Coordinates of C-alpha atoms (C1' of nucleotides) in Angstrom, one line a residue:
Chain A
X1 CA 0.0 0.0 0.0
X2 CA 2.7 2.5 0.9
X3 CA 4.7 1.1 -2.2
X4 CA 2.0 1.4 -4.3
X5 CA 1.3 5.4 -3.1
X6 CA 5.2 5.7 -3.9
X7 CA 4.6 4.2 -7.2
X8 CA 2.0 6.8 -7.8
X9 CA 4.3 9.7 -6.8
X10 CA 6.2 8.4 -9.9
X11 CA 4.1 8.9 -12.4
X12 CA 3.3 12.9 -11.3
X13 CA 6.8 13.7 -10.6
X14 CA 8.2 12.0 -14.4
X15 CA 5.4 13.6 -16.1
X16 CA 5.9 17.3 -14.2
X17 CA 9.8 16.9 -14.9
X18 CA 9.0 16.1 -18.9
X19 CA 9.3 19.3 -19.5
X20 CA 10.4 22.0 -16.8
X21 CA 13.7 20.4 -14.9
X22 CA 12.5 20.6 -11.0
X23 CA 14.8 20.3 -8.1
X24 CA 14.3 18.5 -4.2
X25 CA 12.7 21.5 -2.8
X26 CA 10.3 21.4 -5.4
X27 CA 8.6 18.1 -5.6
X28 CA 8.8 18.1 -1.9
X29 CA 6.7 21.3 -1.4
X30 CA 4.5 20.4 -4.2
X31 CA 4.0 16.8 -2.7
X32 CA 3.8 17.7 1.1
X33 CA 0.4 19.8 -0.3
X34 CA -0.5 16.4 -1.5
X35 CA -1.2 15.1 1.5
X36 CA -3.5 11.6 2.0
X37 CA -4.9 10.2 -1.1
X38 CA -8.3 9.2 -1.2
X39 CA -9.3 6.1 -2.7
X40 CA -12.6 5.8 -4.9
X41 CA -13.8 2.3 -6.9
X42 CA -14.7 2.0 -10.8
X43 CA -18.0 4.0 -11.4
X44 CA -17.8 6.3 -8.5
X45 CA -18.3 10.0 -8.9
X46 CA -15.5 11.6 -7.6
X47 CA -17.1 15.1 -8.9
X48 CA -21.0 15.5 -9.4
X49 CA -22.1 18.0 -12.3
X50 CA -23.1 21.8 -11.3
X51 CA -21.1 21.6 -8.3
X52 CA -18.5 24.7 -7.7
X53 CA -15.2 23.0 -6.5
X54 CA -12.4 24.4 -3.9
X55 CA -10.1 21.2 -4.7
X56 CA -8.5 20.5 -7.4
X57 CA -7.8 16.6 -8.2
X58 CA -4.1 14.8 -9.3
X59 CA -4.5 11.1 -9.8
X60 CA -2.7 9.1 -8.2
X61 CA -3.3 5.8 -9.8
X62 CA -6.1 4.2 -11.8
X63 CA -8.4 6.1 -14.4
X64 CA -10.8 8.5 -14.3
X65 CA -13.0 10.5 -17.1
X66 CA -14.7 13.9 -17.3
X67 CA -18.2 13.3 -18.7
X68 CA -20.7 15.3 -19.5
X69 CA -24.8 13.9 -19.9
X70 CA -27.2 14.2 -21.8
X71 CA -30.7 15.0 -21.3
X72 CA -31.7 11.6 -23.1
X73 CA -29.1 10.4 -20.7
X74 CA -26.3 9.8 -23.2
X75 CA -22.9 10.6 -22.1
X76 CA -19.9 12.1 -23.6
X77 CA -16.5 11.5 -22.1
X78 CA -14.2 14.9 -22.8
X79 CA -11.3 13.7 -21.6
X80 CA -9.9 10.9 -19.4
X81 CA -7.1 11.3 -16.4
X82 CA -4.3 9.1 -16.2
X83 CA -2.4 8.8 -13.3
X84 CA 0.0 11.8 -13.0
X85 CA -2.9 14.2 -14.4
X86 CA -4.6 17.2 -12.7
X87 CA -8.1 18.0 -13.1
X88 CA -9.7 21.5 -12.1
X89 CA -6.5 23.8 -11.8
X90 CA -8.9 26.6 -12.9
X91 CA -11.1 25.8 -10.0
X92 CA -12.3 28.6 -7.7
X93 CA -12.0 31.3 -10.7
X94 CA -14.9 29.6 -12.8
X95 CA -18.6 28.6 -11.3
X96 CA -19.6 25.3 -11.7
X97 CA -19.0 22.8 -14.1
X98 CA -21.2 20.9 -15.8
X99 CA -19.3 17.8 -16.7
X100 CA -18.3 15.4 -13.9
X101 CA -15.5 13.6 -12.9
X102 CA -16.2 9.7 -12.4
X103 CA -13.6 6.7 -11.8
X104 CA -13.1 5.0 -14.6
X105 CA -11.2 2.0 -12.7
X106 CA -10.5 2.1 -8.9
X107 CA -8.6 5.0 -8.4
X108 CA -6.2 6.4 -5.7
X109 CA -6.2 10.7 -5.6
X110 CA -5.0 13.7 -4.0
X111 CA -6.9 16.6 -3.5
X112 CA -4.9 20.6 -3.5
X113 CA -7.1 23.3 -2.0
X114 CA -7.4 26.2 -4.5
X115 CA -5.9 28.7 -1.9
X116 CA -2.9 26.8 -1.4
X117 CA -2.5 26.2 -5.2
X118 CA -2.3 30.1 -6.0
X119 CA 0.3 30.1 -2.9
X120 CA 2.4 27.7 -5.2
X121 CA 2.4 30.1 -7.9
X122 CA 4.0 32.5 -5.8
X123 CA 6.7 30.6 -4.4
X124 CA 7.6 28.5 -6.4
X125 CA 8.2 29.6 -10.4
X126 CA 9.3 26.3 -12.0
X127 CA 6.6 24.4 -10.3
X128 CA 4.1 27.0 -11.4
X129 CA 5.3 26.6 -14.8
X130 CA 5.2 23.0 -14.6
X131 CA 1.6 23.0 -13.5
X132 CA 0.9 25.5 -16.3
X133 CA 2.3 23.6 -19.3
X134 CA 0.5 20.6 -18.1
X135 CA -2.7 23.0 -18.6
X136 CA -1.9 24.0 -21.9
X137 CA -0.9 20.6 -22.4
X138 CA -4.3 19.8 -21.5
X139 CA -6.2 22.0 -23.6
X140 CA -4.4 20.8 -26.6
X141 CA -5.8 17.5 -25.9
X142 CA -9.3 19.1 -25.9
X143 CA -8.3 20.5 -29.4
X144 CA -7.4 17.5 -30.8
X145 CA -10.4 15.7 -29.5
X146 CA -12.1 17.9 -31.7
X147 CA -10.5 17.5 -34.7
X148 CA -11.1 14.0 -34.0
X149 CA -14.7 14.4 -33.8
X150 CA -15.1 16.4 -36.3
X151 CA -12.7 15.9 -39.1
X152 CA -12.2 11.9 -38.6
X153 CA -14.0 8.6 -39.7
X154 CA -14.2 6.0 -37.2
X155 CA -11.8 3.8 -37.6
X156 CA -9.5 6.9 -37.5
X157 CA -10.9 8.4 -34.5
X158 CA -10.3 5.1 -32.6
X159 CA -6.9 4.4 -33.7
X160 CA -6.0 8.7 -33.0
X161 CA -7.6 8.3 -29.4
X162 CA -5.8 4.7 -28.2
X163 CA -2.5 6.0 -29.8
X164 CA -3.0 9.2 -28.0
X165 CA -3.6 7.1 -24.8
X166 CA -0.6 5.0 -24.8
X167 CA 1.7 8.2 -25.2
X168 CA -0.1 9.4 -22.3
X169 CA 0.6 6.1 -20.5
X170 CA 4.4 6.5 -21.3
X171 CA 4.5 10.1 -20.5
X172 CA 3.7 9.1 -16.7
X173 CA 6.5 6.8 -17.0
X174 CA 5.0 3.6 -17.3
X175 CA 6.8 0.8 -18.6
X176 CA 6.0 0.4 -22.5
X177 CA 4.8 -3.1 -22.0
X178 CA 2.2 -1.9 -19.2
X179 CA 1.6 1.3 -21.5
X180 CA 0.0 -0.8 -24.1
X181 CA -3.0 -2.4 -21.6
X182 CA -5.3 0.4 -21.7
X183 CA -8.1 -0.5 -19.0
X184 CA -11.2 0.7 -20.9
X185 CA -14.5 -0.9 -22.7
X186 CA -15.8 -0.7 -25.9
X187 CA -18.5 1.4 -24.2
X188 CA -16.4 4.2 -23.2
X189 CA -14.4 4.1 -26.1
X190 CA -18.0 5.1 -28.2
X191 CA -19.1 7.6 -25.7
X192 CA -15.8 9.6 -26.3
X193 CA -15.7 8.8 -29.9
X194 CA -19.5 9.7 -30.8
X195 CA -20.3 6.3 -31.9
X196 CA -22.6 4.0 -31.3
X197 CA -21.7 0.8 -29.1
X198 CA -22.4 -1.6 -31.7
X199 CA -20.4 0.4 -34.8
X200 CA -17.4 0.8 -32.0
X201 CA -17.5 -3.1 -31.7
X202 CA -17.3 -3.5 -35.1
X203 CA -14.5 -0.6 -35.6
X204 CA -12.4 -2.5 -33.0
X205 CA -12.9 -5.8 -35.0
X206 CA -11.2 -3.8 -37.9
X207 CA -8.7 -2.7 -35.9
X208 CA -8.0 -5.6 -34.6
X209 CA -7.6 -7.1 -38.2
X210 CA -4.7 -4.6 -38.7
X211 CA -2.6 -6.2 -36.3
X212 CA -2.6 -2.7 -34.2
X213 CA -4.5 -4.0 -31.3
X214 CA -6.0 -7.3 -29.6
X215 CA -8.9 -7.0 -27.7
X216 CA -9.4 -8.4 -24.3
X217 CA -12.4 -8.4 -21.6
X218 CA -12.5 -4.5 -20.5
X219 CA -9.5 -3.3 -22.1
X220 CA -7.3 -3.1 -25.0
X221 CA -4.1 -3.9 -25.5
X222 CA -1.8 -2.0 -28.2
X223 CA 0.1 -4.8 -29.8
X224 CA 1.6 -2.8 -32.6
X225 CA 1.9 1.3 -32.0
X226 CA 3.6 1.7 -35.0
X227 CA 1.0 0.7 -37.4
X228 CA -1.8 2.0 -35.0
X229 CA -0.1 5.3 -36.2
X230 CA 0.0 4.8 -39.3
X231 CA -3.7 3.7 -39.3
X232 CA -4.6 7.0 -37.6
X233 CA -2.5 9.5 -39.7
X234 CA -1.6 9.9 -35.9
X235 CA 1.1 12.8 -34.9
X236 CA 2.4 13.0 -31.6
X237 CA 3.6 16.3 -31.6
X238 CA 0.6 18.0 -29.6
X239 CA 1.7 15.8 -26.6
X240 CA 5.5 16.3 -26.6
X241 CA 7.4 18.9 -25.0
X242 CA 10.1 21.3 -25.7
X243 CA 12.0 18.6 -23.7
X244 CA 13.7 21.8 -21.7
Chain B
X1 CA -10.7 55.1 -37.1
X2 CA -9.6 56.1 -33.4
X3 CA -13.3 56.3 -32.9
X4 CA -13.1 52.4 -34.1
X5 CA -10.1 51.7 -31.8
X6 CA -11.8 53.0 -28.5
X7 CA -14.6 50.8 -29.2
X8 CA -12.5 48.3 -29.4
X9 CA -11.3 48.9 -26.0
X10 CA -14.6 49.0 -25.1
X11 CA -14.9 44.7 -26.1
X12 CA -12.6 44.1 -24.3
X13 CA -12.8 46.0 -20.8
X14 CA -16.9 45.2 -20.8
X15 CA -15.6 41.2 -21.1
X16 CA -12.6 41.6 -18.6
X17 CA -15.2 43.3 -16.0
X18 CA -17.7 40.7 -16.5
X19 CA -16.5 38.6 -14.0
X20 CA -14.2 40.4 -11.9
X21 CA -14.2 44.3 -10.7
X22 CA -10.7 46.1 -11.9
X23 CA -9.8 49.5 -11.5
X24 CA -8.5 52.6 -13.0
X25 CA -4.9 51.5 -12.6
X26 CA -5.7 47.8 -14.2
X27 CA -7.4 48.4 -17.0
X28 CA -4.5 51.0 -17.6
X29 CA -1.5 49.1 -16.8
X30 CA -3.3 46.1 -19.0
X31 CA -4.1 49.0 -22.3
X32 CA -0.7 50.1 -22.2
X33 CA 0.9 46.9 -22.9
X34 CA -1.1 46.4 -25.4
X35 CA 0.2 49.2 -28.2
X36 CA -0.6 49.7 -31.7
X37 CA -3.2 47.2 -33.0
X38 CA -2.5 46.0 -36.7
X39 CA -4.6 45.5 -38.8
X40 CA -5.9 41.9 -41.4
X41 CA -8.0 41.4 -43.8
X42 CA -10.2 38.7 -43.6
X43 CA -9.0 35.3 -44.6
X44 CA -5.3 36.4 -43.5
X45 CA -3.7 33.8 -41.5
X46 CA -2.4 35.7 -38.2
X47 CA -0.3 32.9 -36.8
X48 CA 0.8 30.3 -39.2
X49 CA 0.8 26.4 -37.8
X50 CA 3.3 24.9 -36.4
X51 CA 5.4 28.0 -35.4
X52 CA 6.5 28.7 -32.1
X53 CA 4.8 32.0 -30.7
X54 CA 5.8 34.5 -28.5
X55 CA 3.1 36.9 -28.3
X56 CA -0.7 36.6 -27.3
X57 CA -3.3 38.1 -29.4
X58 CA -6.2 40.1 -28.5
X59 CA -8.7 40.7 -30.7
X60 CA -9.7 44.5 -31.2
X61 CA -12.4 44.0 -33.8
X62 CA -13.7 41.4 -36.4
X63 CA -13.6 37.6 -35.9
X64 CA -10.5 35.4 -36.1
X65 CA -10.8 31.4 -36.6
X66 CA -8.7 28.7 -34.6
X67 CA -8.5 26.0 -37.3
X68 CA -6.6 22.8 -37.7
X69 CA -5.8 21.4 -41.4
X70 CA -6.2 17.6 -42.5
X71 CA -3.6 16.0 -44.9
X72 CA -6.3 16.4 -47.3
X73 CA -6.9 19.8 -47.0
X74 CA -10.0 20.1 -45.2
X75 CA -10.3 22.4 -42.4
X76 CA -11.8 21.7 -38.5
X77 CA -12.5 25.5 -36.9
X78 CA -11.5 24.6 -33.2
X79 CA -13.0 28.0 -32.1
X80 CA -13.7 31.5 -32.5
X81 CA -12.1 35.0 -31.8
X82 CA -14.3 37.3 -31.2
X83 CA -14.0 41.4 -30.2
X84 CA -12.2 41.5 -26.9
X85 CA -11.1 37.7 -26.9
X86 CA -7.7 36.1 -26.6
X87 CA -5.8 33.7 -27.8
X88 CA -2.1 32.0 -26.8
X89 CA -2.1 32.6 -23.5
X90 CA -0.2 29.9 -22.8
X91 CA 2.3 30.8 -25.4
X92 CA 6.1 29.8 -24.5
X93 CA 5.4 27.5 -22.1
X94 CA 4.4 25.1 -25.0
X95 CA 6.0 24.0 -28.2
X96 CA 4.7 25.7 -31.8
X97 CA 0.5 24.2 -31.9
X98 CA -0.6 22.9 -35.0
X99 CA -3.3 24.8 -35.5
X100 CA -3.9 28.5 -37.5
X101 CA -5.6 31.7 -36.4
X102 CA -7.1 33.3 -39.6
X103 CA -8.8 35.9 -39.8
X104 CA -12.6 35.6 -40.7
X105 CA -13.5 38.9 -41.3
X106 CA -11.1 42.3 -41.7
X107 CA -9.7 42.3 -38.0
X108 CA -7.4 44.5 -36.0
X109 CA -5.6 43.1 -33.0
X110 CA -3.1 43.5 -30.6
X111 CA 0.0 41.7 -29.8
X112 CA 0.9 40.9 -25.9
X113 CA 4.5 39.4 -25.3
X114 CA 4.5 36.4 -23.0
X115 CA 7.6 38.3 -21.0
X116 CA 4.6 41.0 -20.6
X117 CA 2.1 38.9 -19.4
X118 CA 3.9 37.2 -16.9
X119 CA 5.0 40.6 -15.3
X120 CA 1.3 41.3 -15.5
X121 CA 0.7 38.4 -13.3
X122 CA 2.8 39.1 -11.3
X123 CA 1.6 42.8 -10.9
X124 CA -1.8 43.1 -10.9
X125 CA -3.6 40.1 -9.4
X126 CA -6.9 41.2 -9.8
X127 CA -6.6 41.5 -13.8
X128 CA -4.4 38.2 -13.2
X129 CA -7.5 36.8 -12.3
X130 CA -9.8 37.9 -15.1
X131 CA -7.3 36.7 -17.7
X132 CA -7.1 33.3 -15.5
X133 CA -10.6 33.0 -15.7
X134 CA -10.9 33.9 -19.9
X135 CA -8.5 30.8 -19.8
X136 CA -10.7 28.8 -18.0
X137 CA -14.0 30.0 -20.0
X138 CA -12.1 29.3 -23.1
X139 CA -11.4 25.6 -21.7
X140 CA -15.1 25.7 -21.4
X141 CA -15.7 26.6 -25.1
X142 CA -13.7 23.8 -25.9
X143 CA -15.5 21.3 -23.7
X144 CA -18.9 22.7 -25.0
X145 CA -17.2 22.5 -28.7
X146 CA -16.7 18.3 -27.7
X147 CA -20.0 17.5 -26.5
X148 CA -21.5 19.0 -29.5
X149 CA -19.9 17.2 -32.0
X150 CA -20.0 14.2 -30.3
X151 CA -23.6 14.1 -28.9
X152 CA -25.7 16.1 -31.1
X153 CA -27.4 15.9 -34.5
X154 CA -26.9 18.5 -37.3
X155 CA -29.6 20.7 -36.5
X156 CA -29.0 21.1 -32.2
X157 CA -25.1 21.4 -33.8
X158 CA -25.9 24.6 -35.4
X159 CA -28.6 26.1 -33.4
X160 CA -26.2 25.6 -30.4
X161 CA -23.2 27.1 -31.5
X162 CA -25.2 30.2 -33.0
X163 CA -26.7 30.7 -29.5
X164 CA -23.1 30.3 -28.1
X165 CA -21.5 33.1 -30.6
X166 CA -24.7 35.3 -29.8
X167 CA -24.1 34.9 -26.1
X168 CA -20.2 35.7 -26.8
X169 CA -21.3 38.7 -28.9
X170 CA -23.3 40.1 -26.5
X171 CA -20.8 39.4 -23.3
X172 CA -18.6 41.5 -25.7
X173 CA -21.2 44.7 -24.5
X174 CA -22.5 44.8 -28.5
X175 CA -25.8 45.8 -28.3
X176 CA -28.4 43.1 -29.0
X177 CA -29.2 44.4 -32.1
X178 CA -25.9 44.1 -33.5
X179 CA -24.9 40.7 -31.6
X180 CA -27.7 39.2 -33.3
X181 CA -25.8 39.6 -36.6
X182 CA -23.2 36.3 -37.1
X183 CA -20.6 37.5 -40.0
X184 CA -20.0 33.5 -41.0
X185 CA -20.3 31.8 -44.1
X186 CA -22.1 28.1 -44.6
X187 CA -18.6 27.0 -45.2
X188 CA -17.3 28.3 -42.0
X189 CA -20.0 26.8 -40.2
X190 CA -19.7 23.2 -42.0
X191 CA -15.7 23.3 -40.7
X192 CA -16.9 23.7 -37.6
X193 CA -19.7 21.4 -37.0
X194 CA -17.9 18.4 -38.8
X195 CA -20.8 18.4 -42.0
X196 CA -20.5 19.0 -45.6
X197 CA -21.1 22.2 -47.2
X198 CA -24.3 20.2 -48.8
X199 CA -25.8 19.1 -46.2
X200 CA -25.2 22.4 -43.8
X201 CA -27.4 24.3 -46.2
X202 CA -30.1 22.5 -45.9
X203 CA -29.7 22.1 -41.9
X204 CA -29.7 26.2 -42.1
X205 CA -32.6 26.1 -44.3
X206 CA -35.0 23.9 -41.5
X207 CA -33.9 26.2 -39.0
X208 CA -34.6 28.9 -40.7
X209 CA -37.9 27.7 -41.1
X210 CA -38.1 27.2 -37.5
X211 CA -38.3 31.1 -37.6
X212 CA -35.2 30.7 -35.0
X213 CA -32.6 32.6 -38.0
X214 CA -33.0 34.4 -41.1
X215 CA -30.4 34.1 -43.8
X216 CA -28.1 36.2 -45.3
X217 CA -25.2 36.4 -47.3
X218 CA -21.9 35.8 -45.8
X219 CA -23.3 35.6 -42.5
X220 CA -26.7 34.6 -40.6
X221 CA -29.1 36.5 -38.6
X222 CA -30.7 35.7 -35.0
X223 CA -34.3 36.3 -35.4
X224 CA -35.3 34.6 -32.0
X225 CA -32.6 33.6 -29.9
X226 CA -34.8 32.0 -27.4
X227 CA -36.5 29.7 -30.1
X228 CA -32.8 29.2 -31.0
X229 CA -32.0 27.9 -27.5
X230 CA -35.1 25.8 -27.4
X231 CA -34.5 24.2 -30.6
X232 CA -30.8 24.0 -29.3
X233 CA -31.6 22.5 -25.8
X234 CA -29.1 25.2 -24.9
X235 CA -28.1 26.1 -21.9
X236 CA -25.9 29.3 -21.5
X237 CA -24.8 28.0 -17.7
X238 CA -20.9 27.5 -19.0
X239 CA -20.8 30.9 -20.4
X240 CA -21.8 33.0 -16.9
X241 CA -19.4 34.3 -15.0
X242 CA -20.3 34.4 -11.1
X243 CA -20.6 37.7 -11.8
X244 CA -18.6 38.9 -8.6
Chain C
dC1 C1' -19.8 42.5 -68.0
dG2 C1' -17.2 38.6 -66.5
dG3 C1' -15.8 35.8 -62.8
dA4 C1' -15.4 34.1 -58.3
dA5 C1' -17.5 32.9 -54.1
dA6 C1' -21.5 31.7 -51.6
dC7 C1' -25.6 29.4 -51.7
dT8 C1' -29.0 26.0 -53.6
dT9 C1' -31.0 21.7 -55.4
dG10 C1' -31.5 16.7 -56.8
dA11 C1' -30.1 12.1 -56.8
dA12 C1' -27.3 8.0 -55.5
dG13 C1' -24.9 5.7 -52.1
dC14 C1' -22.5 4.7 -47.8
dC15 C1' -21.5 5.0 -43.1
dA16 C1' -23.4 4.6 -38.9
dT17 C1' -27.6 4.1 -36.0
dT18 C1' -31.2 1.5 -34.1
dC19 C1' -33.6 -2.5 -32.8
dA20 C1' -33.2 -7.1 -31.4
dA21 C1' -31.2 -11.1 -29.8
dC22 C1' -27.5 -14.0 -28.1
dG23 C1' -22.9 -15.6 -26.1
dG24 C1' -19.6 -15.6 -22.6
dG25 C1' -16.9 -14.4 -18.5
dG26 C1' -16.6 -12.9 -13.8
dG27 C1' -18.3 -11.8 -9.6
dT28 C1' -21.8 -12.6 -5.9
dG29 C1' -24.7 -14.9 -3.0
dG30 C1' -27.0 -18.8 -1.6
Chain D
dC1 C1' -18.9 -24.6 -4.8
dC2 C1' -22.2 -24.0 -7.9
dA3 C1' -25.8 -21.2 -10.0
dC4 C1' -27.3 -17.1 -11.2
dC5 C1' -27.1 -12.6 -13.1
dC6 C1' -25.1 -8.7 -14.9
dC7 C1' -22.1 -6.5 -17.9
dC8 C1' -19.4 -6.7 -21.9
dG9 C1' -19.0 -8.0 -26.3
dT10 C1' -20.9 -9.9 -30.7
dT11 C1' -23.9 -10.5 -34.8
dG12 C1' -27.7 -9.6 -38.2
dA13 C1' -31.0 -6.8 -40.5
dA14 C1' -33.5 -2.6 -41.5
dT15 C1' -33.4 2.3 -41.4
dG16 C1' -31.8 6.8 -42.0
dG17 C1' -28.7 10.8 -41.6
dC18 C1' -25.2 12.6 -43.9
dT19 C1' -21.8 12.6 -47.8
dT20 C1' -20.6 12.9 -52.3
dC21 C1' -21.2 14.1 -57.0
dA22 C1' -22.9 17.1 -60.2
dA23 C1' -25.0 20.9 -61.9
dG24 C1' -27.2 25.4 -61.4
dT25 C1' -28.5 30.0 -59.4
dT26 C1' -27.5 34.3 -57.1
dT27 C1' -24.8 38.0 -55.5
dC28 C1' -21.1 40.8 -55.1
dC29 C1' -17.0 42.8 -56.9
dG30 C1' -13.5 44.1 -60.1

DNA sequence: CGGAAACTTGAAGCCATTCAACGGGGGTGG
DNA sequence: CCACCCCCGTTGAATGGCTTCAAGTTTCCG
């Protein structure tokens, strides 16, 4: 238990030193803030619609999503947090949201109060601009989940979003082989995609047929990243950084 | 043409106090640093993609596009610029994007360097705070921009993103009258809902029989924005400030 | 007056949805 | 420990929304 919560410290500190170089004092202020993670189980609501938050969540392991419903009931999935990723920075500033955050597996987070956030920003620079590239990083994943949506056929939509996953994965410092198990069913994969359930099940059977991926009992595995790319006309360059 | 400039002022002070109260010496600290505003015509591309920026823009007058190009040349719009709007705030901190900002119509803007705006924040919290939370409203858009194209059909597409840019307009402090005017083009809209050309004419045609818009060359008229937001299922909660 | 850009219309076809039903694995409770 | 049930995945068939192709009209501008 306490090696797994240092495990999870892993992932937050390699994907904050991607691309700002941080130093002791740094990671140690920013994870003393951190304080005692909470732990949720798969399909919990971490985050209830219409609610104004004061916290501001980093996972710590697992998966969540950020959904928004429907009036029908349907639900889109905006974005998904991996462990290492921050949800909410802008808390406090903005009313309500209307999407909410859910676990997507059994998840393990920390919570930062919004006041002692903005105290971060004034004492420490390089973790401030750590915290703000991973927000610009953030909103150019909301960009490119629009192009996705709106400028891609199916089978490229799927292969753009699992590729995009994996890189996330690796960015937090997994291990490539553990990288390519991506812990999610064919049903959230259509609710983020647009798609129906039955045309996503039937997309992933194409996939499959490439070689890029083999399916498995609520997840998917990445057997071949390479040609997942190619199949999604797939650039990385929205999620790397200037490597500073 | 001063005349024009101090109404352009006018965009973006009336948005900036929209959600938080700023002062004499703000508003003035946060005009000065903004300087001569050029000037584009429309369908001049502002900031090519894939270039590294160092300056954020704000837009004085007209409407700008955020687009992304496919290999094969078609276009996604991302998002909108309109009068007293800003984009690249998180210029610097992240690599070159691959997207555009184009102007839509003949715009004049005005150049902030990211050296600038960090001083700023540094300065002036209270204006630190209304830029922080344009950042977080734009998120927002974005968000909004997702669940559209991935959970609505072609006519709540359009009839929600008119009643969002009417909304936008008149947060700008452009009198209803005027907001109510949309300078856009079928074409544009088709780029950004994710249709064809073809088929976003006749989705324009059945809501203008809905008596919601009436159409016009080069750009499309609210006639009823609340028949709009019914036929939308719109809800305008993501766009409010708290108002404080 | 000519041309380009925006808008319009019709028809054919495909991609994706919807409805409906079934299989299969894993977890839970008796 | 087995039986049951629920969720996930799978398959087929019918429908329809949207795309594509193709051609034509209108309006603005040079």
């Amino acid at each position: 238990m306490s090696n797994k919560r240092k495990l999870s410290h892993t992932a937050l500190r390699y994907r904050l030193q991607g691309f700002v170089r941080l130093y002791g004092d740094d990671i140690q202020s920013f994870e003393a803030m951190l304080g005692e993670p909470r732990e949720f189980s798969a399909d919990e609501v971490l985050v209830p619609a219409g609610q104004q938050q004061s916290h501001a969540l980093v996972v710590a392991s697992g998966w969540c999503t950020r959904s928004q419903m429907d009036a029908d009931g349907r639900r889109q999935i905006i974005n998904f947090l991996l462990p290492g990723e921050m949800a909410g920075v802008f808390l406090g500033v903005y009313p309500a949201a209307e999407y909410q955050v859910a676990a997507l597996t059994d998840v393990t987070v920390w919570r930062i109060s919004g006041a002692e956030l903005a105290k971060l920003f004034g004492q420490a620079p390089r973790l401030a601009l750590a915290l703000t590239w991973m927000a610009a990083r953030d909103e150019r994943l909301l960009e490119q989940q629009i192009v996705r949506l709106g400028l891609r056929d199916s089978i490229e939509r799927l292969a753009d979003l699992l590729a995009e996953l994996y890189h996330r994965q690796i960015a937090g410092g997994i291990a490539a082989k553990q990288a390519a198990e991506l812990p999610i069913t064919q049903s959230d994969l259509a609710d983020t995609l647009g798609l129906s359930r039955v045309h996503t099940n039937r997309v992933c059977q194409a996939l499959t047929e490439t070689g890029a991926v083999s399916p498995g009992r609520g997840m998917i595995q990445i057997a071949d990243i390479k040609r997942l790319e190619r199949v999604a006309a797939f650039s990385d360059a929205y999620l790397n950084g200037n490597g500073a």
